[in-house]
Tab-separated table of C-alpha atoms in Angstrom:
chain	number	residue	atom	x	y	z
L	1	UNK	CA	36.139	76.063	149.036
L	2	UNK	CA	37.197	78.024	145.942
L	3	UNK	CA	34.848	80.966	145.343
L	4	UNK	CA	34.374	83.674	142.718
L	5	UNK	CA	32.635	86.993	143.440
L	6	UNK	CA	30.747	89.036	140.826
L	7	UNK	CA	29.377	92.445	141.874
L	8	UNK	CA	26.824	94.370	139.810
L	9	UNK	CA	27.780	97.659	141.452
L	10	UNK	CA	25.107	99.833	139.829
L	11	UNK	CA	22.349	97.462	140.952
L	12	UNK	CA	23.534	97.010	144.538
L	13	UNK	CA	24.488	100.650	145.093
L	14	UNK	CA	21.190	101.999	143.796
L	15	UNK	CA	19.245	99.507	145.936
L	16	UNK	CA	21.167	100.397	149.089
L	17	UNK	CA	20.845	104.095	148.344
L	18	UNK	CA	17.046	103.785	148.425
L	19	UNK	CA	17.392	102.403	151.937
L	20	UNK	CA	19.977	104.919	153.176
L	21	UNK	CA	22.608	106.948	151.239
L	22	UNK	CA	25.106	106.371	154.068
L	23	UNK	CA	24.784	102.614	153.675
L	24	UNK	CA	25.387	102.866	149.932
L	25	UNK	CA	28.463	105.038	150.452
L	26	UNK	CA	29.901	102.599	152.961
L	27	UNK	CA	29.394	99.775	150.469
L	28	UNK	CA	31.266	101.685	147.745
L	29	UNK	CA	34.021	103.166	149.909
L	30	UNK	CA	35.017	100.171	152.020
L	31	UNK	CA	34.729	96.980	149.954
L	32	UNK	CA	37.603	95.301	151.762
L	33	UNK	CA	35.574	95.225	154.987
L	34	UNK	CA	32.599	93.385	153.537
L	35	UNK	CA	34.894	91.099	151.564
L	36	UNK	CA	36.513	90.018	154.835
L	37	UNK	CA	33.042	89.378	156.236
L	38	UNK	CA	32.239	87.175	153.260
L	39	UNK	CA	35.398	85.164	153.827
L	40	UNK	CA	35.335	84.859	157.613
L	41	UNK	CA	31.758	85.133	158.854
L	42	UNK	CA	29.200	84.381	156.146
L	43	UNK	CA	27.679	80.923	156.416
L	44	UNK	CA	28.454	78.473	153.641
L	45	UNK	CA	25.705	77.433	151.201
L	46	UNK	CA	23.900	74.146	151.551
L	47	UNK	CA	25.916	71.239	150.225
L	48	UNK	CA	29.304	72.742	150.998
L	49	UNK	CA	31.860	70.271	152.407
L	50	UNK	CA	31.977	70.006	156.185
L	51	UNK	CA	34.493	72.363	157.834
L	52	UNK	CA	35.176	74.050	154.491
L	53	UNK	CA	36.566	77.575	154.434
L	54	UNK	CA	35.781	80.099	151.727
L	55	UNK	CA	38.725	81.147	149.500
L	56	UNK	CA	37.821	84.129	147.351
L	57	UNK	CA	40.005	83.564	144.290
L	58	UNK	CA	38.164	85.934	141.936
L	59	UNK	CA	36.835	89.410	142.771
L	60	UNK	CA	35.202	91.310	139.932
L	61	UNK	CA	33.121	94.453	140.085
L	62	UNK	CA	31.158	95.780	137.106
L	63	UNK	CA	30.396	99.492	137.171
L	64	UNK	CA	29.494	102.406	134.969
L	65	UNK	CA	32.601	104.660	134.952
L	66	UNK	CA	30.535	107.617	133.778
L	67	UNK	CA	28.575	107.598	137.036
L	68	UNK	CA	30.637	105.758	139.641
L	69	UNK	CA	34.203	106.673	138.752
L	70	UNK	CA	34.820	107.909	142.308
L	71	UNK	CA	34.599	104.362	143.679
L	72	UNK	CA	37.320	102.892	141.439
L	73	UNK	CA	40.193	103.517	143.897
L	74	UNK	CA	38.335	101.755	146.711
L	75	UNK	CA	37.759	98.601	144.690
L	76	UNK	CA	41.240	98.750	143.235
L	77	UNK	CA	42.692	98.810	146.745
L	78	UNK	CA	40.341	95.972	147.687
L	79	UNK	CA	41.950	93.681	145.110
L	80	UNK	CA	39.072	93.734	142.614
L	81	UNK	CA	39.239	93.420	138.884
L	82	UNK	CA	37.210	96.381	137.635
L	83	UNK	CA	35.160	95.850	134.486
L	84	UNK	CA	33.941	99.124	132.978
L	85	UNK	CA	30.371	98.941	131.729
L	86	UNK	CA	29.478	102.373	130.323
L	87	UNK	CA	25.988	103.278	129.161
L	88	UNK	CA	25.210	101.835	125.725
L	89	UNK	CA	21.863	103.558	125.108
L	90	UNK	CA	20.384	106.991	125.581
L	91	UNK	CA	18.371	105.601	128.518
L	92	UNK	CA	21.583	104.694	130.350
L	93	UNK	CA	21.339	100.918	129.844
L	94	UNK	CA	24.689	99.167	130.363
L	95	UNK	CA	25.936	95.732	129.331
L	96	UNK	CA	26.739	94.650	132.896
L	97	UNK	CA	24.488	91.605	132.923
L	98	UNK	CA	25.905	90.079	129.721
L	99	UNK	CA	29.489	90.746	130.878
L	100	UNK	CA	28.808	88.996	134.172
L	101	UNK	CA	27.090	86.010	132.550
L	102	UNK	CA	29.905	85.495	130.048
L	103	UNK	CA	32.509	85.691	132.806
L	104	UNK	CA	30.628	83.194	134.967
L	105	UNK	CA	30.285	80.729	132.092
L	106	UNK	CA	33.973	81.190	131.319
L	107	UNK	CA	34.957	80.333	134.902
L	108	UNK	CA	32.564	77.389	134.846
L	109	UNK	CA	34.766	75.837	132.183
L	110	UNK	CA	38.057	76.994	133.731
L	111	UNK	CA	40.730	74.480	134.696
L	112	UNK	CA	40.362	75.668	138.284
L	113	UNK	CA	37.234	74.090	139.714
L	114	UNK	CA	35.316	76.940	141.334
L	115	UNK	CA	33.011	75.525	143.989
L	116	UNK	CA	30.971	78.663	144.682
L	117	UNK	CA	29.779	81.603	142.597
L	118	UNK	CA	28.771	84.672	144.623
L	119	UNK	CA	26.511	87.117	142.765
L	120	UNK	CA	25.691	90.582	144.079
L	121	UNK	CA	22.634	91.683	142.102
L	122	UNK	CA	18.846	91.682	142.343
L	123	UNK	CA	18.498	91.433	138.560
L	124	UNK	CA	16.299	88.426	137.779
L	125	UNK	CA	18.085	88.125	134.416
L	126	UNK	CA	20.701	86.044	136.261
L	127	UNK	CA	18.169	83.312	137.060
L	128	UNK	CA	19.126	81.116	134.057
L	129	UNK	CA	22.836	81.235	134.833
L	130	UNK	CA	22.173	80.317	138.478
L	131	UNK	CA	20.241	77.287	137.289
L	132	UNK	CA	23.038	76.355	134.904
L	133	UNK	CA	25.547	76.548	137.746
L	134	UNK	CA	23.336	74.271	139.824
L	135	UNK	CA	23.202	71.730	137.009
L	136	UNK	CA	27.000	71.750	137.010
L	137	UNK	CA	26.988	71.069	140.769
L	138	UNK	CA	28.321	74.484	141.787
L	139	UNK	CA	27.102	76.371	144.843
L	140	UNK	CA	25.570	79.826	144.402
L	141	UNK	CA	25.298	82.643	146.943
L	142	UNK	CA	23.316	85.781	146.131
L	143	UNK	CA	22.938	89.253	147.642
L	144	UNK	CA	19.786	90.836	146.213
L	145	UNK	CA	18.858	94.192	147.741
L	146	UNK	CA	15.116	94.733	147.589
L	147	UNK	CA	12.522	92.122	146.722
L	148	UNK	CA	13.992	89.629	144.222
L	149	UNK	CA	11.624	87.410	142.300
L	150	UNK	CA	10.646	84.040	143.727
L	151	UNK	CA	12.333	82.212	140.847
L	152	UNK	CA	15.579	84.090	141.447
L	153	UNK	CA	15.511	83.338	145.174
L	154	UNK	CA	14.781	79.669	144.586
L	155	UNK	CA	17.640	79.352	142.103
L	156	UNK	CA	20.268	80.321	144.715
L	157	UNK	CA	21.672	77.956	147.325
L	158	UNK	CA	22.191	80.799	149.823
L	159	UNK	CA	20.424	84.163	149.863
L	160	UNK	CA	22.252	86.766	151.962
L	161	UNK	CA	19.839	88.635	154.207
L	162	UNK	CA	20.026	92.371	153.462
L	163	UNK	CA	19.697	93.374	157.116
L	164	UNK	CA	22.493	90.986	158.054
L	165	UNK	CA	24.740	92.367	155.324
L	166	UNK	CA	24.091	95.986	156.313
L	167	UNK	CA	24.629	95.354	160.002
L	168	UNK	CA	27.520	92.875	160.049
L	169	UNK	CA	29.307	93.303	156.733
L	170	UNK	CA	28.976	97.083	156.429
L	171	UNK	CA	29.044	97.768	160.159
L	172	UNK	CA	25.911	99.927	159.946
L	173	UNK	CA	24.067	98.413	162.889
L	174	UNK	CA	22.055	100.387	165.386
L	175	UNK	CA	24.293	102.630	167.443
L	176	UNK	CA	22.809	101.768	170.837
L	177	UNK	CA	25.738	102.983	172.886
L	178	UNK	CA	27.397	105.660	170.765
L	179	UNK	CA	27.588	109.139	172.254
L	180	UNK	CA	28.780	112.195	170.318
L	181	UNK	CA	32.327	113.096	171.393
L	182	UNK	CA	32.838	116.419	173.133
L	183	UNK	CA	34.776	118.956	171.068
L	184	UNK	CA	38.412	119.308	172.078
L	185	UNK	CA	39.556	122.946	172.195
L	186	UNK	CA	43.257	123.596	172.648
L	187	UNK	CA	45.142	126.418	174.336
L	188	UNK	CA	47.963	128.184	172.474
L	189	UNK	CA	50.511	125.661	173.761
L	190	UNK	CA	48.460	122.778	172.408
L	191	UNK	CA	47.132	121.456	175.720
L	192	UNK	CA	43.368	120.924	175.988
L	193	UNK	CA	41.166	123.311	177.904
L	194	UNK	CA	39.736	121.820	181.076
L	195	UNK	CA	36.813	124.292	181.223
L	196	UNK	CA	34.087	125.137	178.716
L	197	UNK	CA	35.185	127.517	175.962
L	198	UNK	CA	33.198	130.745	176.476
L	199	UNK	CA	33.731	134.443	175.912
L	200	UNK	CA	34.847	134.714	179.551
L	201	UNK	CA	37.491	132.116	178.916
L	202	UNK	CA	38.651	133.954	175.826
L	203	UNK	CA	39.064	137.247	177.735
L	204	UNK	CA	40.631	135.743	180.834
L	205	UNK	CA	44.251	136.450	181.646
L	206	UNK	CA	46.632	133.750	180.449
L	207	UNK	CA	47.722	131.260	183.037
L	208	UNK	CA	50.333	128.588	183.063
L	209	UNK	CA	49.213	125.433	181.416
L	210	UNK	CA	48.297	122.657	183.817
L	211	UNK	CA	50.353	119.518	183.739
L	212	UNK	CA	48.785	116.991	181.410
L	213	UNK	CA	46.996	114.186	183.164
L	214	UNK	CA	48.636	110.796	182.818
L	215	UNK	CA	47.111	108.623	180.140
L	216	UNK	CA	44.859	105.936	181.595
L	217	UNK	CA	46.281	102.458	181.534
L	218	UNK	CA	44.848	100.220	178.877
L	219	UNK	CA	42.114	97.998	180.269
L	220	UNK	CA	43.155	94.349	180.023
L	221	UNK	CA	40.854	92.159	177.997
L	222	UNK	CA	38.708	89.752	179.999
L	223	UNK	CA	39.306	86.036	179.862
L	224	UNK	CA	37.013	83.735	177.934
L	225	UNK	CA	35.592	82.411	181.232
L	226	UNK	CA	34.780	85.939	182.397
L	227	UNK	CA	33.019	86.678	179.110
L	228	UNK	CA	31.014	83.464	179.403
L	229	UNK	CA	29.781	84.554	182.831
L	230	UNK	CA	28.894	88.021	181.486
L	231	UNK	CA	26.969	86.512	178.562
L	232	UNK	CA	25.142	84.061	180.842
L	233	UNK	CA	24.067	86.933	183.072
L	234	UNK	CA	22.727	88.856	180.049
L	235	UNK	CA	20.652	85.875	178.920
L	236	UNK	CA	19.456	85.138	182.475
L	237	UNK	CA	17.897	88.576	182.889
L	238	UNK	CA	16.261	88.597	179.442
L	239	UNK	CA	12.620	87.629	179.012
L	240	UNK	CA	13.141	86.841	175.316
L	241	UNK	CA	15.965	85.301	173.259
L	242	UNK	CA	18.856	87.770	173.100
L	243	UNK	CA	19.725	89.057	169.607
L	244	UNK	CA	23.412	88.459	168.923
L	245	UNK	CA	23.761	91.961	167.464
L	246	UNK	CA	22.676	93.493	170.788
L	247	UNK	CA	24.997	91.178	172.684
L	248	UNK	CA	27.948	92.191	170.502
L	249	UNK	CA	27.184	95.882	170.983
L	250	UNK	CA	27.108	95.565	174.758
L	251	UNK	CA	30.339	93.593	174.927
L	252	UNK	CA	32.099	96.137	172.707
L	253	UNK	CA	30.816	98.945	174.909
L	254	UNK	CA	31.890	97.294	178.160
L	255	UNK	CA	35.216	95.962	176.908
L	256	UNK	CA	36.867	98.391	174.470
L	257	UNK	CA	39.463	96.602	172.409
L	258	UNK	CA	37.606	93.295	172.350
L	259	UNK	CA	36.646	93.792	168.708
L	260	UNK	CA	37.495	93.342	165.881
L	261	UNK	CA	39.828	90.510	166.936
L	262	UNK	CA	37.394	88.899	169.396
L	263	UNK	CA	40.053	86.999	171.344
L	264	UNK	CA	41.762	85.816	168.197
L	265	UNK	CA	38.611	84.516	166.498
L	266	UNK	CA	38.461	87.337	163.929
L	267	UNK	CA	34.664	87.730	164.064
L	268	UNK	CA	31.853	87.809	166.603
L	269	UNK	CA	30.099	84.699	165.310
L	270	UNK	CA	33.225	82.553	165.516
L	271	UNK	CA	34.012	84.036	168.919
L	272	UNK	CA	30.565	83.187	170.256
L	273	UNK	CA	30.676	79.673	168.844
L	274	UNK	CA	34.081	79.087	170.472
L	275	UNK	CA	32.718	79.690	173.995
L	276	UNK	CA	31.391	76.964	176.290
L	277	UNK	CA	27.875	78.395	176.634
L	278	UNK	CA	25.864	75.176	177.114
L	279	UNK	CA	23.073	74.710	178.027
L	280	UNK	CA	22.429	78.042	176.272
L	281	UNK	CA	21.614	77.603	172.592
L	282	UNK	CA	22.807	79.639	169.599
L	283	UNK	CA	20.420	79.888	166.664
L	284	UNK	CA	21.436	81.580	163.402
L	285	UNK	CA	18.297	80.895	161.364
L	286	UNK	CA	16.815	84.333	162.044
L	287	UNK	CA	18.522	87.513	160.877
L	288	UNK	CA	21.623	88.116	162.991
L	289	UNK	CA	21.163	85.104	165.261
L	290	UNK	CA	19.878	84.691	168.837
L	291	UNK	CA	21.224	83.226	172.070
L	292	UNK	CA	18.646	81.785	174.441
L	293	UNK	CA	17.966	79.459	177.355
L	294	UNK	CA	15.774	76.580	176.069
L	295	UNK	CA	14.277	76.155	179.557
L	296	UNK	CA	13.036	79.775	179.808
L	297	UNK	CA	12.777	81.054	176.256
L	298	UNK	CA	10.851	80.084	173.143
L	299	UNK	CA	12.518	81.005	169.862
L	300	UNK	CA	9.915	82.265	167.433
L	301	UNK	CA	10.301	81.155	163.821
L	302	UNK	CA	11.499	83.886	161.442
L	303	UNK	CA	8.696	85.964	160.011
L	304	UNK	CA	9.834	85.007	156.512
L	305	UNK	CA	8.866	81.415	157.233
L	306	UNK	CA	5.312	80.480	156.372
L	307	UNK	CA	3.170	80.187	159.471
L	308	UNK	CA	1.829	76.658	159.508
L	309	UNK	CA	-1.684	77.635	160.463
L	310	UNK	CA	-3.669	80.529	161.837
L	311	UNK	CA	-7.358	80.900	162.396
L	312	UNK	CA	-9.593	83.641	161.055
L	313	UNK	CA	-11.001	84.033	164.544
L	314	UNK	CA	-7.571	85.055	165.839
L	315	UNK	CA	-7.700	88.321	163.901
L	316	UNK	CA	-11.419	88.779	163.414
L	317	UNK	CA	-11.039	88.419	159.630
L	318	UNK	CA	-13.450	86.766	157.258
L	319	UNK	CA	-12.174	83.653	155.399
L	320	UNK	CA	-11.978	85.412	152.013
L	321	UNK	CA	-9.570	88.043	153.314
L	322	UNK	CA	-7.637	85.424	155.247
L	323	UNK	CA	-7.087	83.391	152.069
L	324	UNK	CA	-5.892	86.504	150.236
L	325	UNK	CA	-3.455	87.335	153.053
L	326	UNK	CA	-2.054	83.832	152.962
L	327	UNK	CA	-1.592	84.046	149.178
L	328	UNK	CA	0.148	87.431	149.341
L	329	UNK	CA	2.399	86.284	152.162
L	330	UNK	CA	3.425	83.172	150.235
L	331	UNK	CA	4.211	85.301	147.199
L	332	UNK	CA	5.954	88.317	148.717
L	333	UNK	CA	7.103	87.313	152.203
L	334	UNK	CA	5.165	90.182	153.820
L	335	UNK	CA	5.050	89.624	157.598
L	336	UNK	CA	1.957	87.886	158.929
L	337	UNK	CA	0.931	90.603	161.363
L	338	UNK	CA	-2.564	91.045	162.707
L	339	UNK	CA	-4.487	94.171	161.644
L	340	UNK	CA	-4.005	95.531	165.159
L	341	UNK	CA	-0.225	95.035	164.986
L	342	UNK	CA	0.008	96.531	161.498
L	343	UNK	CA	-1.846	99.661	162.567
L	344	UNK	CA	0.294	99.997	165.696
L	345	UNK	CA	3.409	99.627	163.546
L	346	UNK	CA	2.393	102.430	161.192
L	347	UNK	CA	1.382	104.656	164.102
L	348	UNK	CA	4.756	104.068	165.757
L	349	UNK	CA	6.570	104.869	162.502
L	350	UNK	CA	4.589	108.077	162.035
L	351	UNK	CA	5.264	109.190	165.623
L	352	UNK	CA	8.963	108.350	165.428
L	353	UNK	CA	9.547	110.121	162.114
L	354	UNK	CA	7.779	113.199	163.485
L	355	UNK	CA	10.189	113.275	166.438
L	356	UNK	CA	13.474	112.031	164.912
L	357	UNK	CA	15.093	112.100	161.450
L	358	UNK	CA	14.490	108.869	159.584
L	359	UNK	CA	17.374	106.423	159.431
L	360	UNK	CA	16.593	102.842	158.552
L	361	UNK	CA	18.495	101.080	161.341
L	362	UNK	CA	17.833	103.527	164.161
L	363	UNK	CA	14.194	104.112	163.230
L	364	UNK	CA	13.565	100.374	162.960
L	365	UNK	CA	14.959	99.721	166.422
L	366	UNK	CA	13.017	102.549	168.060
L	367	UNK	CA	9.776	101.438	166.405
L	368	UNK	CA	10.326	97.826	167.467
L	369	UNK	CA	11.007	98.921	171.062
L	370	UNK	CA	7.921	101.136	171.097
L	371	UNK	CA	5.758	98.278	169.841
L	372	UNK	CA	7.009	95.948	172.550
L	373	UNK	CA	6.410	98.564	175.235
L	374	UNK	CA	2.779	98.840	174.116
L	375	UNK	CA	2.230	95.077	174.097
L	376	UNK	CA	2.682	94.317	170.375
L	377	UNK	CA	4.991	91.361	169.735
L	378	UNK	CA	6.426	92.511	166.396
L	379	UNK	CA	9.958	91.458	165.478
L	380	UNK	CA	12.672	93.783	164.249
L	381	UNK	CA	12.741	91.750	161.032
L	382	UNK	CA	9.056	92.508	160.395
L	383	UNK	CA	9.537	96.228	161.049
L	384	UNK	CA	12.491	96.374	158.667
L	385	UNK	CA	10.566	94.486	155.974
L	386	UNK	CA	7.837	97.114	156.041
L	387	UNK	CA	10.289	100.044	156.101
L	388	UNK	CA	12.320	98.607	153.223
L	389	UNK	CA	9.150	98.023	151.229
L	390	UNK	CA	8.140	101.662	151.630
L	391	UNK	CA	11.608	102.959	150.741
L	392	UNK	CA	11.999	100.757	147.691
L	393	UNK	CA	8.615	101.805	146.311
L	394	UNK	CA	9.713	105.455	146.477
L	395	UNK	CA	8.328	106.730	149.778
L	396	UNK	CA	10.341	109.558	151.352
L	397	UNK	CA	10.035	109.795	155.107
L	398	UNK	CA	9.942	113.204	156.721
L	399	UNK	CA	8.121	114.901	153.824
L	400	UNK	CA	4.820	115.281	155.630
L	401	UNK	CA	3.237	112.110	154.205
L	402	UNK	CA	3.898	109.676	157.041
L	403	UNK	CA	0.323	109.232	158.261
L	404	UNK	CA	-1.194	105.772	158.632
L	405	UNK	CA	-3.496	105.948	155.536
L	406	UNK	CA	-0.629	107.011	153.250
L	407	UNK	CA	1.873	104.468	154.578
L	408	UNK	CA	-0.612	101.600	154.406
L	409	UNK	CA	-1.776	102.619	150.918
L	410	UNK	CA	1.790	102.640	149.584
L	411	UNK	CA	2.643	99.318	151.185
L	412	UNK	CA	-0.419	97.755	149.563
L	413	UNK	CA	0.670	99.185	146.213
L	414	UNK	CA	4.055	97.527	146.657
L	415	UNK	CA	2.417	94.195	147.505
L	416	UNK	CA	0.188	94.361	144.440
L	417	UNK	CA	3.167	95.113	142.186
L	418	UNK	CA	5.182	92.230	143.642
L	419	UNK	CA	2.263	89.842	143.086
L	420	UNK	CA	1.839	91.003	139.485
L	421	UNK	CA	5.549	90.466	138.866
L	422	UNK	CA	5.133	86.871	140.056
L	423	UNK	CA	2.103	86.507	137.717
L	424	UNK	CA	-0.300	85.994	140.616
L	425	UNK	CA	-3.780	86.816	139.400
L	426	UNK	CA	-5.926	88.897	141.762
L	427	UNK	CA	-9.429	90.272	141.341
L	428	UNK	CA	-10.317	93.967	141.374
L	429	UNK	CA	-11.347	93.888	145.015
L	430	UNK	CA	-7.978	92.652	146.305
L	431	UNK	CA	-6.377	96.101	146.897
L	432	UNK	CA	-9.297	97.239	149.083
L	433	UNK	CA	-9.176	94.018	151.112
L	434	UNK	CA	-5.425	94.311	151.638
L	435	UNK	CA	-5.879	97.946	152.615
L	436	UNK	CA	-8.314	96.890	155.342
L	437	UNK	CA	-5.734	94.414	156.630
L	438	UNK	CA	-2.602	96.576	156.793
L	439	UNK	CA	-4.401	99.724	157.944
L	440	UNK	CA	-6.178	97.874	160.776
L	441	UNK	CA	-9.642	98.761	159.514
L	442	UNK	CA	-11.277	95.493	160.561
L	443	UNK	CA	-14.458	96.242	162.462
L	444	UNK	CA	-14.555	93.035	164.475
L	445	UNK	CA	-11.188	93.763	166.055
L	446	UNK	CA	-12.598	96.571	168.161
L	447	UNK	CA	-13.913	100.120	167.885
L	448	UNK	CA	-10.468	101.672	168.350
L	449	UNK	CA	-9.467	100.380	164.937
């Protein structure tokens, strides 16, 4: 499948930077890594030919050289055509969007039939060109960091999940097994010290250097059958479907050298799909995928999917508030959490940020784990949705404003703004009702709320 990639660098970089500056830097410094992920591991859009493989024939990045000049070498080495889009107004407005649209229309009429157009931007101005591409029977794949408009999302054949892109394409997943390396201090002859470096060591009389220890033999990689048995054992001891990201982390920890080749498959997803794991089932509909035993596990639908039905009595909420929640969920994709779960989520975030520096991936995992330990079944996807919403609306964690009232108030403000953008009319009492929901202040749920 012939594909063309168009990257609005300013838009993507600024969106990722709101989530985590390290993520944004990785995106700008190592484009070749996420390009390889696009080619090898990203699912194909609906309507793509069976067994098709993505061929990225065009790579173009549009950036403001006055601000992002330092990233030019990285994209140059990644095989990109770099289109300079300097600021054209005193407010810093560039002509990136018109450049990208003209280039897409030009390739639409090119003698090479491009099957797929990949657009990295959350700018809703690209909605008309996505619809034009659909009319011409071309597939469209979009990465939109943040909360793209409903019309923009609906105009794309495939919307790349931001969490999936950060974790798998940028390699910024949760570091569950990483330990900081011990510092290596050398003696004058270059051999490493075998004892801690202290003042006593410094003043000690010199001794002959010990013979260097022989290098450990490289651990042979396990066979596919051995890995299947290891994976089956991991699923057998799990009470819930096993996230594929966690499974990959554990295999990499136990078998150094297994990645990035993954027994010749080139990626973890292809590696997992190549194994004879039946009757275990792989499901990639949720962010990152899950492996589960259909006899023992029940795979919950992604939180982004609309819950078919839920009763006001389940949450102790009056019908008017329930109808508003349903409307806001349909419009924004906010997780359908009970007031009790929402309050527990904010309390866990506040406690975690007070104890550890905020980092989107690590904080999200710790909060999810804490919620599960206290009996709240809240998915990692739901936690990340809330954290991203707070970051993208300007909240700065660790500044002394991480209490439950402040976090819930700012999330409600983000929801209201997203609804207004989608032209959803709400009455003056809607913010107060939503505040009751996300802060857990619903009297019928119990006095502790």
